[in-house]
Coordinates of C-alpha atoms in Angstrom, one line a residue:
X1 CA -35.4 -19.8 -21.2
X2 CA -32.4 -19.8 -18.2
X3 CA -29.4 -18.2 -17.9
X4 CA -26.6 -18.6 -16.0
X5 CA -23.8 -16.3 -14.9
X6 CA -19.8 -17.2 -14.2
X7 CA -17.0 -15.7 -13.4
X8 CA -13.7 -15.6 -11.9
X9 CA -13.1 -16.4 -8.0
X10 CA -10.8 -13.2 -8.1
X11 CA -14.1 -11.5 -7.6
X12 CA -13.9 -12.1 -4.0
X13 CA -18.2 -12.6 -4.2
X14 CA -18.7 -14.6 -0.8
X15 CA -20.2 -17.9 -1.1
X16 CA -23.5 -17.2 0.4
X17 CA -23.9 -14.2 -3.0
X18 CA -22.7 -16.5 -4.8
X19 CA -25.7 -19.8 -3.8
X20 CA -28.1 -17.0 -3.6
X21 CA -27.9 -15.5 -7.2
X22 CA -26.6 -18.9 -9.0
X23 CA -23.2 -17.6 -10.2
X24 CA -20.7 -20.1 -10.7
X25 CA -17.0 -19.8 -9.7
X26 CA -14.0 -21.0 -12.5
X27 CA -10.9 -21.4 -10.1
X28 CA -7.5 -20.2 -11.4
X29 CA -5.3 -22.1 -9.7
X30 CA -1.7 -22.1 -6.9
X31 CA 0.8 -24.0 -7.7
X32 CA 2.1 -24.5 -4.1
X33 CA 5.9 -26.8 -3.9
X34 CA 5.0 -27.7 -7.6
X35 CA 1.6 -29.2 -6.9
X36 CA -1.5 -26.9 -9.4
X37 CA -4.1 -26.6 -6.5
X38 CA -7.2 -24.9 -7.2
X39 CA -7.3 -22.2 -5.3
X40 CA -11.9 -22.8 -3.6
X41 CA -12.4 -25.9 -3.6
X42 CA -8.6 -27.6 -2.8
X43 CA -6.9 -24.4 -0.9
X44 CA -7.4 -23.9 3.1
X45 CA -7.9 -19.5 2.7
X46 CA -6.5 -19.6 5.9
X47 CA -4.2 -21.8 6.4
X48 CA -2.8 -20.3 3.1
X49 CA -2.6 -17.0 4.5
X50 CA -0.6 -17.6 7.7
X51 CA 1.9 -19.6 5.7
X52 CA 2.2 -17.9 2.5
X53 CA 5.4 -15.9 3.5
X54 CA 7.3 -18.5 4.6
X55 CA 6.7 -20.7 2.1
X56 CA 9.6 -21.6 -0.3
X57 CA 9.7 -22.1 -3.2
X58 CA 6.9 -19.6 -2.6
X59 CA 4.3 -19.9 -4.7
X60 CA 2.9 -19.5 -8.3
X61 CA 0.5 -18.2 -9.8
X62 CA -1.8 -20.1 -13.3
X63 CA -5.1 -19.0 -14.8
X64 CA -7.9 -22.0 -15.9
X65 CA -7.6 -24.1 -19.2
X66 CA -9.6 -23.1 -21.7
X67 CA -10.4 -27.4 -21.3
X68 CA -11.4 -26.2 -17.4
X69 CA -13.1 -23.0 -19.3
X70 CA -15.7 -25.9 -21.3
X71 CA -15.8 -28.1 -18.7
X72 CA -18.0 -25.8 -16.8
X73 CA -19.9 -24.3 -19.3
X74 CA -20.5 -27.9 -20.9
X75 CA -22.3 -29.2 -17.0
X76 CA -23.7 -25.7 -17.3
X77 CA -25.6 -26.6 -20.8
X78 CA -25.3 -30.5 -19.3
X79 CA -27.4 -29.2 -16.4
X80 CA -30.6 -27.3 -18.6
X81 CA -29.5 -24.3 -18.7
X82 CA -30.2 -22.5 -22.4
X83 CA -27.1 -19.4 -22.1
X84 CA -24.3 -18.2 -19.6
X85 CA -22.9 -14.9 -19.5
X86 CA -19.4 -15.1 -18.6
X87 CA -17.9 -11.7 -17.0
X88 CA -14.3 -12.1 -17.3
X89 CA -11.0 -10.3 -15.7
X90 CA -8.9 -8.0 -17.4
X91 CA -6.4 -9.6 -19.7
X92 CA -4.3 -6.8 -18.7
X93 CA -4.5 -8.8 -15.4
X94 CA -4.4 -12.4 -16.9
X95 CA -4.8 -15.3 -20.0
X96 CA -8.2 -16.4 -18.5
X97 CA -10.3 -14.5 -20.2
X98 CA -9.2 -15.9 -23.5
X99 CA -9.1 -19.2 -22.7
X100 CA -12.8 -18.9 -21.8
X101 CA -13.1 -16.8 -25.5
X102 CA -11.3 -20.0 -27.1
X103 CA -14.1 -22.7 -24.6
X104 CA -16.9 -20.6 -25.8
X105 CA -16.2 -21.2 -30.1
X106 CA -15.7 -24.8 -29.2
X107 CA -20.2 -24.9 -28.0
X108 CA -20.9 -23.2 -31.2
X109 CA -24.4 -24.1 -30.5
X110 CA -24.9 -22.7 -27.7
X111 CA -25.8 -19.0 -26.7
X112 CA -22.6 -18.1 -24.7
X113 CA -21.5 -14.6 -24.5
X114 CA -17.7 -13.5 -23.5
X115 CA -17.4 -10.6 -21.4
X116 CA -14.1 -8.6 -20.5
X117 CA -14.9 -6.7 -17.4
X118 CA -11.3 -4.9 -17.7
X119 CA -10.5 -5.3 -14.1
X120 CA -10.8 -7.9 -11.7
X121 CA -11.4 -8.2 -8.3
X122 CA -14.9 -6.9 -6.1
X123 CA -14.6 -3.9 -8.6
X124 CA -15.3 -7.0 -11.2
X125 CA -17.5 -8.7 -8.4
X126 CA -20.0 -5.3 -8.4
X127 CA -20.5 -5.5 -11.7
X128 CA -21.5 -9.3 -12.0
X129 CA -23.7 -8.9 -9.1
X130 CA -25.2 -5.8 -11.6
X131 CA -25.5 -8.1 -14.4
X132 CA -27.2 -10.9 -12.5
X133 CA -30.2 -7.7 -11.3
X134 CA -30.4 -6.8 -14.9
X135 CA -30.7 -10.6 -16.7
X136 CA -33.2 -11.4 -13.2
X137 CA -35.1 -8.5 -15.3
X138 CA -35.1 -10.2 -18.3
X139 CA -32.9 -7.6 -19.8
X140 CA -30.7 -9.3 -23.2
X141 CA -26.4 -10.0 -23.1
X142 CA -26.5 -6.8 -25.3
X143 CA -28.6 -4.7 -22.8
X144 CA -26.7 -6.0 -20.3
X145 CA -23.5 -5.0 -22.2
X146 CA -24.3 -1.4 -22.8
X147 CA -25.9 -0.6 -19.2
X148 CA -22.4 -2.2 -17.9
X149 CA -19.8 -0.2 -20.2
X150 CA -22.1 2.8 -19.6
X151 CA -21.7 2.9 -15.6
X152 CA -18.0 0.9 -15.1
X153 CA -16.0 4.6 -15.0
X154 CA -17.6 5.2 -12.3
X155 CA -17.0 1.7 -10.0
X156 CA -13.2 1.8 -8.1
X157 CA -11.6 -0.1 -5.6
X158 CA -7.8 0.6 -4.1
X159 CA -5.7 -0.7 -0.7
X160 CA -2.4 -1.3 0.8
X161 CA -0.3 -3.9 1.5
X162 CA 1.2 -3.7 4.6
X163 CA 4.7 -4.5 3.3
X164 CA 7.0 -5.0 -0.2
X165 CA 8.1 -8.4 1.0
X166 CA 5.1 -10.4 -0.7
X167 CA 5.7 -7.9 -3.6
X168 CA 9.3 -8.3 -3.5
X169 CA 9.2 -12.6 -3.9
X170 CA 5.8 -11.7 -6.6
X171 CA 8.4 -10.4 -9.0
X172 CA 6.2 -7.2 -8.8
X173 CA 8.7 -5.0 -7.2
X174 CA 12.3 -5.3 -7.8
X175 CA 14.3 -6.0 -5.0
X176 CA 16.6 -3.5 -4.4
X177 CA 18.8 -2.2 -1.5
X178 CA 18.0 0.5 -2.1
X179 CA 14.0 0.9 -1.4
X180 CA 14.8 -2.3 1.4
X181 CA 16.0 0.2 3.1
X182 CA 13.5 3.0 2.6
X183 CA 11.5 1.4 2.9
X184 CA 12.1 0.1 6.3
X185 CA 13.4 3.4 7.8
X186 CA 9.5 5.3 5.9
X187 CA 7.4 3.0 6.9
X188 CA 6.0 2.8 3.8
X189 CA 2.6 0.5 2.4
X190 CA 2.9 0.2 -1.6
X191 CA -0.7 1.4 -2.4
X192 CA -2.0 -0.1 -5.6
X193 CA -5.6 0.8 -7.5
X194 CA -7.5 -1.2 -9.8
X195 CA -8.8 0.2 -13.4
X196 CA -10.1 0.2 -16.6
X197 CA -6.7 1.3 -18.7
X198 CA -3.3 -1.4 -17.5
X199 CA -6.2 -3.9 -15.0
X200 CA -4.4 -3.4 -11.2
X201 CA -0.9 -0.8 -10.8
X202 CA 0.6 0.2 -8.1
X203 CA 0.4 4.0 -7.2
X204 CA 2.8 4.6 -4.5
X205 CA 3.5 4.0 -1.1
X206 CA 1.8 6.2 2.0
X207 CA 4.0 7.3 5.1
X208 CA 2.6 4.2 7.5
X209 CA -1.0 3.2 7.6
X210 CA -2.4 7.0 8.4
X211 CA -0.7 7.6 5.5
X212 CA -1.5 4.9 3.3
X213 CA -5.3 5.7 4.3
X214 CA -5.1 9.4 2.9
X215 CA -3.9 8.5 -0.2
X216 CA -6.2 5.8 -0.9
X217 CA -9.5 8.1 0.7
X218 CA -7.5 11.3 -2.2
X219 CA -7.8 8.3 -4.8
X220 CA -10.9 8.2 -4.3
X221 CA -12.2 11.6 -3.8
X222 CA -10.6 12.6 -7.5
X223 CA -11.3 9.5 -9.3
X224 CA -15.7 9.5 -8.1
X225 CA -18.5 11.5 -8.3
X226 CA -19.3 13.0 -5.1
X227 CA -23.1 13.5 -6.6
X228 CA -23.9 9.2 -7.0
X229 CA -24.5 6.9 -4.2
X230 CA -22.2 4.5 -3.3
X231 CA -21.8 0.7 -2.3
X232 CA -19.1 0.2 -0.6
X233 CA -17.7 -3.1 -0.8
X234 CA -14.6 -3.3 1.8
X235 CA -12.2 -6.7 1.8
X236 CA -9.3 -7.6 3.4
X237 CA -6.6 -10.4 4.8
X238 CA -6.6 -10.7 8.2
X239 CA -6.1 -7.1 9.1
X240 CA -10.1 -6.3 10.1
X241 CA -8.9 -3.4 12.7
X242 CA -7.6 -1.9 9.6
X243 CA -10.3 -2.1 7.4
X244 CA -12.4 -0.5 9.4
X245 CA -10.2 2.5 10.1
X246 CA -10.6 2.8 5.9
X247 CA -14.2 2.2 5.8
X248 CA -15.0 4.8 8.3
X249 CA -12.7 7.0 6.0
X250 CA -14.2 6.1 2.9
X251 CA -17.4 6.5 4.4
X252 CA -16.2 10.6 5.0
X253 CA -16.5 11.3 1.6
X254 CA -18.5 9.3 -0.6
X255 CA -22.5 9.0 0.5
X256 CA -22.8 5.2 1.3
X257 CA -26.4 3.5 0.3
X258 CA -24.8 -0.3 1.9
X259 CA -21.3 -1.4 2.7
X260 CA -20.4 -5.2 2.1
X261 CA -17.4 -7.4 3.4
X262 CA -15.9 -9.4 1.2
X263 CA -12.5 -11.9 2.6
X264 CA -9.6 -11.1 0.1
X265 CA -9.1 -14.1 -1.7
X266 CA -5.9 -16.6 -1.8
X267 CA -5.3 -15.3 -5.5
X268 CA -5.0 -12.3 -4.5
X269 CA -3.3 -12.6 -1.2
X270 CA -0.3 -14.3 -3.1
X271 CA 0.0 -10.8 -4.6
X272 CA -1.2 -8.2 -1.6
X273 CA 0.3 -10.6 1.3
X274 CA -1.3 -11.4 4.8
X275 CA -2.3 -7.4 6.1
X276 CA -3.8 -6.2 2.8
X277 CA -7.0 -4.1 2.8
X278 CA -9.1 -3.1 0.0
X279 CA -12.3 -0.4 -0.4
X280 CA -14.4 -0.7 -3.7
X281 CA -17.2 2.0 -4.7
X282 CA -19.6 0.8 -7.3
X283 CA -23.1 3.2 -7.6
X284 CA -25.6 1.1 -5.4
X285 CA -27.7 -2.0 -6.2
X286 CA -30.8 -0.5 -5.4
X287 CA -30.6 2.2 -8.1
X288 CA -30.7 -0.6 -10.7

């Protein structure tokens, strides 16, 4: 019996890892100059990242349709796989999970599990890698879900954007003259976290990069268990030096077994902007 794990590109899992673990990506779309463009196969990440701030009109995004999922699932089944285990991002963030459910219902004879990770980005990506490891150990779909549900609140991710410009353009923060002036004078860096209640949410701002990193680390201390051993997933959009500073700060407050560096994907860059960084801690995969 063969099982294929599928998930969203927004997990940020690098291609070499998906290839090694036989993970299938379902792509989202960025509408650039009115043209729907698949964020992985049809878009150059580096070019998009460098040109995003000057794009006019500013790109919008679309989640995959039920037909996109149906096509992907059908191809997997046609390739000889018996089962599909899909780990989708939080419905609080996107309608993609519902599209996957609609597609799965149309393939009534196939064994397709649609699991709501309740999260996104590397937090979701870590759950995907845990699921792959468990399935390779012979665990059933139900056993995998039970395990993921038992450990998911030990996963936490938070990050920063370099300024409010992209947030204004996406509409995630309402632009006002007062906020624009205040954030500029105070050198505020917008902060965000990934959680299982809302999916992703703002957590205020930090004064300068040093202040922002300090707040992120404080959140990690407050919302994770000092008794656990973690893997640390570092994600950035063209900011390796800032990423390294955040990494070193996190290592001072939590026991880290393995460190992974995953590039931020285009969909997240569209939301957070060039220069953004994120740290995600998850129980080490070595103990799964």
